PDB file of N, CA and C in Angstrom:
ATOM      1  N   UNK X   1      91.069  40.497 105.188  1.00 82.00           N
ATOM      2  CA  UNK X   1      89.908  41.279 104.879  1.00 82.00           C
ATOM      3  C   UNK X   1      88.759  40.884 105.805  1.00 82.00           C
ATOM      4  N   UNK X   2      88.636  39.626 106.123  1.00 86.00           N
ATOM      5  CA  UNK X   2      87.523  39.168 106.967  1.00 86.00           C
ATOM      6  C   UNK X   2      87.603  39.766 108.368  1.00 86.00           C
ATOM      7  N   UNK X   3      88.797  39.806 108.940  1.00 87.00           N
ATOM      8  CA  UNK X   3      88.918  40.349 110.292  1.00 87.00           C
ATOM      9  C   UNK X   3      88.630  41.851 110.282  1.00 87.00           C
ATOM     10  N   UNK X   4      89.015  42.543 109.207  1.00 87.00           N
ATOM     11  CA  UNK X   4      88.722  43.973 109.112  1.00 87.00           C
ATOM     12  C   UNK X   4      87.217  44.221 109.050  1.00 87.00           C
ATOM     13  N   UNK X   5      86.503  43.428 108.268  1.00 88.00           N
ATOM     14  CA  UNK X   5      85.048  43.572 108.183  1.00 88.00           C
ATOM     15  C   UNK X   5      84.384  43.271 109.517  1.00 88.00           C
ATOM     16  N   UNK X   6      84.845  42.219 110.174  1.00 90.00           N
ATOM     17  CA  UNK X   6      84.273  41.830 111.461  1.00 90.00           C
ATOM     18  C   UNK X   6      84.480  42.929 112.496  1.00 90.00           C
ATOM     19  N   UNK X   7      85.689  43.470 112.560  1.00 90.00           N
ATOM     20  CA  UNK X   7      85.977  44.517 113.534  1.00 90.00           C
ATOM     21  C   UNK X   7      85.237  45.813 113.197  1.00 90.00           C
ATOM     22  N   UNK X   8      85.123  46.139 111.907  1.00 89.00           N
ATOM     23  CA  UNK X   8      84.380  47.335 111.512  1.00 89.00           C
ATOM     24  C   UNK X   8      82.908  47.200 111.890  1.00 89.00           C
ATOM     25  N   UNK X   9      82.345  46.007 111.728  1.00 90.00           N
ATOM     26  CA  UNK X   9      80.948  45.789 112.107  1.00 90.00           C
ATOM     27  C   UNK X   9      80.773  45.923 113.614  1.00 90.00           C
ATOM     28  N   UNK X  10      81.753  45.488 114.381  1.00 90.00           N
ATOM     29  CA  UNK X  10      81.676  45.648 115.831  1.00 90.00           C
ATOM     30  C   UNK X  10      81.705  47.127 116.222  1.00 90.00           C
ATOM     31  N   UNK X  11      82.547  47.891 115.531  1.00 91.00           N
ATOM     32  CA  UNK X  11      82.616  49.326 115.835  1.00 91.00           C
ATOM     33  C   UNK X  11      81.347  50.048 115.381  1.00 91.00           C
ATOM     34  N   UNK X  12      80.777  49.635 114.262  1.00 90.00           N
ATOM     35  CA  UNK X  12      79.556  50.274 113.779  1.00 90.00           C
ATOM     36  C   UNK X  12      78.350  49.945 114.663  1.00 90.00           C
ATOM     37  N   UNK X  13      78.442  48.864 115.394  1.00 88.00           N
ATOM     38  CA  UNK X  13      77.362  48.493 116.302  1.00 88.00           C
ATOM     39  C   UNK X  13      77.153  49.570 117.371  1.00 88.00           C
ATOM     40  N   UNK X  14      78.215  50.239 117.748  1.00 88.00           N
ATOM     41  CA  UNK X  14      78.123  51.324 118.723  1.00 88.00           C
ATOM     42  C   UNK X  14      77.255  52.452 118.169  1.00 88.00           C
ATOM     43  N   UNK X  15      77.301  52.648 116.853  1.00 89.00           N
ATOM     44  CA  UNK X  15      76.527  53.709 116.210  1.00 89.00           C
ATOM     45  C   UNK X  15      75.137  53.243 115.788  1.00 89.00           C
ATOM     46  N   UNK X  16      74.757  52.042 116.170  1.00 89.00           N
ATOM     47  CA  UNK X  16      73.434  51.536 115.859  1.00 89.00           C
ATOM     48  C   UNK X  16      73.393  50.551 114.706  1.00 89.00           C
ATOM     49  N   UNK X  17      74.533  50.150 114.196  1.00 84.00           N
ATOM     50  CA  UNK X  17      74.577  49.186 113.098  1.00 84.00           C
ATOM     51  C   UNK X  17      74.265  47.779 113.578  1.00 84.00           C
ATOM     52  N   UNK X  18      74.030  46.908 112.639  1.00 86.00           N
ATOM     53  CA  UNK X  18      73.759  45.516 112.987  1.00 86.00           C
ATOM     54  C   UNK X  18      75.077  44.743 113.057  1.00 86.00           C
ATOM     55  N   UNK X  19      75.156  43.797 113.957  1.00 83.00           N
ATOM     56  CA  UNK X  19      76.398  43.022 114.065  1.00 83.00           C
ATOM     57  C   UNK X  19      76.570  42.099 112.862  1.00 83.00           C
ATOM     58  N   UNK X  20      77.802  41.825 112.528  1.00 86.00           N
ATOM     59  CA  UNK X  20      78.155  40.938 111.435  1.00 86.00           C
ATOM     60  C   UNK X  20      78.919  39.771 112.037  1.00 86.00           C
ATOM     61  N   UNK X  21      78.396  38.582 111.862  1.00 87.00           N
ATOM     62  CA  UNK X  21      79.038  37.401 112.426  1.00 87.00           C
ATOM     63  C   UNK X  21      80.321  37.041 111.701  1.00 87.00           C
ATOM     64  N   UNK X  22      81.132  36.191 112.298  1.00 87.00           N
ATOM     65  CA  UNK X  22      82.401  35.809 111.679  1.00 87.00           C
ATOM     66  C   UNK X  22      82.214  35.107 110.334  1.00 87.00           C
ATOM     67  N   UNK X  23      81.200  34.249 110.215  1.00 90.00           N
ATOM     68  CA  UNK X  23      80.975  33.543 108.949  1.00 90.00           C
ATOM     69  C   UNK X  23      80.540  34.522 107.868  1.00 90.00           C
ATOM     70  N   UNK X  24      79.646  35.442 108.206  1.00 89.00           N
ATOM     71  CA  UNK X  24      79.203  36.441 107.236  1.00 89.00           C
ATOM     72  C   UNK X  24      80.364  37.338 106.823  1.00 89.00           C
ATOM     73  N   UNK X  25      81.214  37.699 107.764  1.00 88.00           N
ATOM     74  CA  UNK X  25      82.385  38.522 107.437  1.00 88.00           C
ATOM     75  C   UNK X  25      83.310  37.784 106.477  1.00 88.00           C
ATOM     76  N   UNK X  26      83.482  36.495 106.710  1.00 89.00           N
ATOM     77  CA  UNK X  26      84.316  35.685 105.814  1.00 89.00           C
ATOM     78  C   UNK X  26      83.711  35.624 104.423  1.00 89.00           C
ATOM     79  N   UNK X  27      82.415  35.415 104.333  1.00 91.00           N
ATOM     80  CA  UNK X  27      81.764  35.322 103.030  1.00 91.00           C
ATOM     81  C   UNK X  27      81.819  36.660 102.283  1.00 91.00           C
ATOM     82  N   UNK X  28      81.666  37.765 102.985  1.00 89.00           N
ATOM     83  CA  UNK X  28      81.785  39.086 102.368  1.00 89.00           C
ATOM     84  C   UNK X  28      83.227  39.361 101.935  1.00 89.00           C
ATOM     85  N   UNK X  29      84.185  38.801 102.663  1.00 89.00           N
ATOM     86  CA  UNK X  29      85.584  39.093 102.357  1.00 89.00           C
ATOM     87  C   UNK X  29      86.060  38.400 101.080  1.00 89.00           C
ATOM     88  N   UNK X  30      85.403  37.337 100.683  1.00 90.00           N
ATOM     89  CA  UNK X  30      85.845  36.632  99.472  1.00 90.00           C
ATOM     90  C   UNK X  30      85.776  37.524  98.232  1.00 90.00           C
ATOM     91  N   UNK X  31      84.636  38.147  97.906  1.00 92.00           N
ATOM     92  CA  UNK X  31      84.633  39.003  96.715  1.00 92.00           C
ATOM     93  C   UNK X  31      85.366  40.335  96.918  1.00 92.00           C
ATOM     94  N   UNK X  32      85.496  40.779  98.159  1.00 89.00           N
ATOM     95  CA  UNK X  32      86.189  42.048  98.415  1.00 89.00           C
ATOM     96  C   UNK X  32      87.701  41.879  98.496  1.00 89.00           C
ATOM     97  N   UNK X  33      88.160  40.708  98.887  1.00 89.00           N
ATOM     98  CA  UNK X  33      89.588  40.481  99.087  1.00 89.00           C
ATOM     99  C   UNK X  33      90.394  40.410  97.810  1.00 89.00           C
ATOM    100  N   UNK X  34      89.790  39.905  96.744  1.00 90.00           N
ATOM    101  CA  UNK X  34      90.520  39.764  95.480  1.00 90.00           C
ATOM    102  C   UNK X  34      90.888  41.135  94.905  1.00 90.00           C
ATOM    103  N   UNK X  35      89.942  42.062  94.752  1.00 91.00           N
ATOM    104  CA  UNK X  35      90.355  43.386  94.250  1.00 91.00           C
ATOM    105  C   UNK X  35      91.306  44.114  95.196  1.00 91.00           C
ATOM    106  N   UNK X  36      91.116  43.946  96.489  1.00 89.00           N
ATOM    107  CA  UNK X  36      92.006  44.610  97.449  1.00 89.00           C
ATOM    108  C   UNK X  36      93.427  44.069  97.318  1.00 89.00           C
ATOM    109  N   UNK X  37      93.567  42.767  97.145  1.00 92.00           N
ATOM    110  CA  UNK X  37      94.894  42.170  96.973  1.00 92.00           C
ATOM    111  C   UNK X  37      95.530  42.623  95.666  1.00 92.00           C
ATOM    112  N   UNK X  38      94.733  42.702  94.614  1.00 95.00           N
ATOM    113  CA  UNK X  38      95.239  43.141  93.311  1.00 95.00           C
ATOM    114  C   UNK X  38      95.737  44.587  93.400  1.00 95.00           C
ATOM    115  N   UNK X  39      94.957  45.454  94.040  1.00 95.00           N
ATOM    116  CA  UNK X  39      95.372  46.850  94.187  1.00 95.00           C
ATOM    117  C   UNK X  39      96.632  46.982  95.036  1.00 95.00           C
ATOM    118  N   UNK X  40      96.723  46.203  96.093  1.00 95.00           N
ATOM    119  CA  UNK X  40      97.925  46.240  96.933  1.00 95.00           C
ATOM    120  C   UNK X  40      99.142  45.755  96.151  1.00 95.00           C
ATOM    121  N   UNK X  41      98.960  44.742  95.316  1.00 96.00           N
ATOM    122  CA  UNK X  41     100.054  44.256  94.476  1.00 96.00           C
ATOM    123  C   UNK X  41     100.513  45.287  93.464  1.00 96.00           C
ATOM    124  N   UNK X  42      99.555  45.999  92.866  1.00 97.00           N
ATOM    125  CA  UNK X  42      99.900  47.064  91.922  1.00 97.00           C
ATOM    126  C   UNK X  42     100.672  48.180  92.612  1.00 97.00           C
ATOM    127  N   UNK X  43     100.219  48.538  93.803  1.00 97.00           N
ATOM    128  CA  UNK X  43     100.884  49.594  94.567  1.00 97.00           C
ATOM    129  C   UNK X  43     102.313  49.182  94.909  1.00 97.00           C
ATOM    130  N   UNK X  44     102.479  47.936  95.356  1.00 97.00           N
ATOM    131  CA  UNK X  44     103.806  47.443  95.714  1.00 97.00           C
ATOM    132  C   UNK X  44     104.714  47.380  94.491  1.00 97.00           C
ATOM    133  N   UNK X  45     104.183  46.926  93.352  1.00 97.00           N
ATOM    134  CA  UNK X  45     104.973  46.860  92.126  1.00 97.00           C
ATOM    135  C   UNK X  45     105.448  48.257  91.718  1.00 97.00           C
ATOM    136  N   UNK X  46     104.560  49.274  91.853  1.00 97.00           N
ATOM    137  CA  UNK X  46     104.934  50.644  91.520  1.00 97.00           C
ATOM    138  C   UNK X  46     106.058  51.134  92.434  1.00 97.00           C
ATOM    139  N   UNK X  47     105.970  50.795  93.717  1.00 97.00           N
ATOM    140  CA  UNK X  47     107.027  51.199  94.650  1.00 97.00           C
ATOM    141  C   UNK X  47     108.354  50.516  94.315  1.00 97.00           C
ATOM    142  N   UNK X  48     108.302  49.228  93.951  1.00 97.00           N
ATOM    143  CA  UNK X  48     109.526  48.526  93.584  1.00 97.00           C
ATOM    144  C   UNK X  48     110.142  49.086  92.312  1.00 97.00           C
ATOM    145  N   UNK X  49     109.295  49.384  91.312  1.00 97.00           N
ATOM    146  CA  UNK X  49     109.801  49.977  90.075  1.00 97.00           C
ATOM    147  C   UNK X  49     110.417  51.333  90.334  1.00 97.00           C
ATOM    148  N   UNK X  50     109.804  52.115  91.214  1.00 97.00           N
ATOM    149  CA  UNK X  50     110.337  53.431  91.551  1.00 97.00           C
ATOM    150  C   UNK X  50     111.671  53.310  92.288  1.00 97.00           C
ATOM    151  N   UNK X  51     111.812  52.313  93.134  1.00 97.00           N
ATOM    152  CA  UNK X  51     113.052  52.134  93.896  1.00 97.00           C
ATOM    153  C   UNK X  51     114.187  51.659  92.983  1.00 97.00           C
ATOM    154  N   UNK X  52     113.858  50.902  91.935  1.00 95.00           N
ATOM    155  CA  UNK X  52     114.899  50.400  91.034  1.00 95.00           C
ATOM    156  C   UNK X  52     115.423  51.478  90.095  1.00 95.00           C
ATOM    157  N   UNK X  53     114.621  52.484  89.818  1.00 89.00           N
ATOM    158  CA  UNK X  53     115.080  53.506  88.860  1.00 89.00           C
ATOM    159  C   UNK X  53     115.756  54.684  89.555  1.00 89.00           C
TER     160      UNK X  53
END
């Protein structure tokens, strides 16, 4: 999640956004990464359940 935020901030800089440093990206990724991981796990579990039936 941190690398995605960092790269997105670099791309947004072209449009006039402010840059996001690596440490700030890491700190932002901590609260964002947990729900993203949970959602990805739910999605994967649904795919596995669908494949088993």
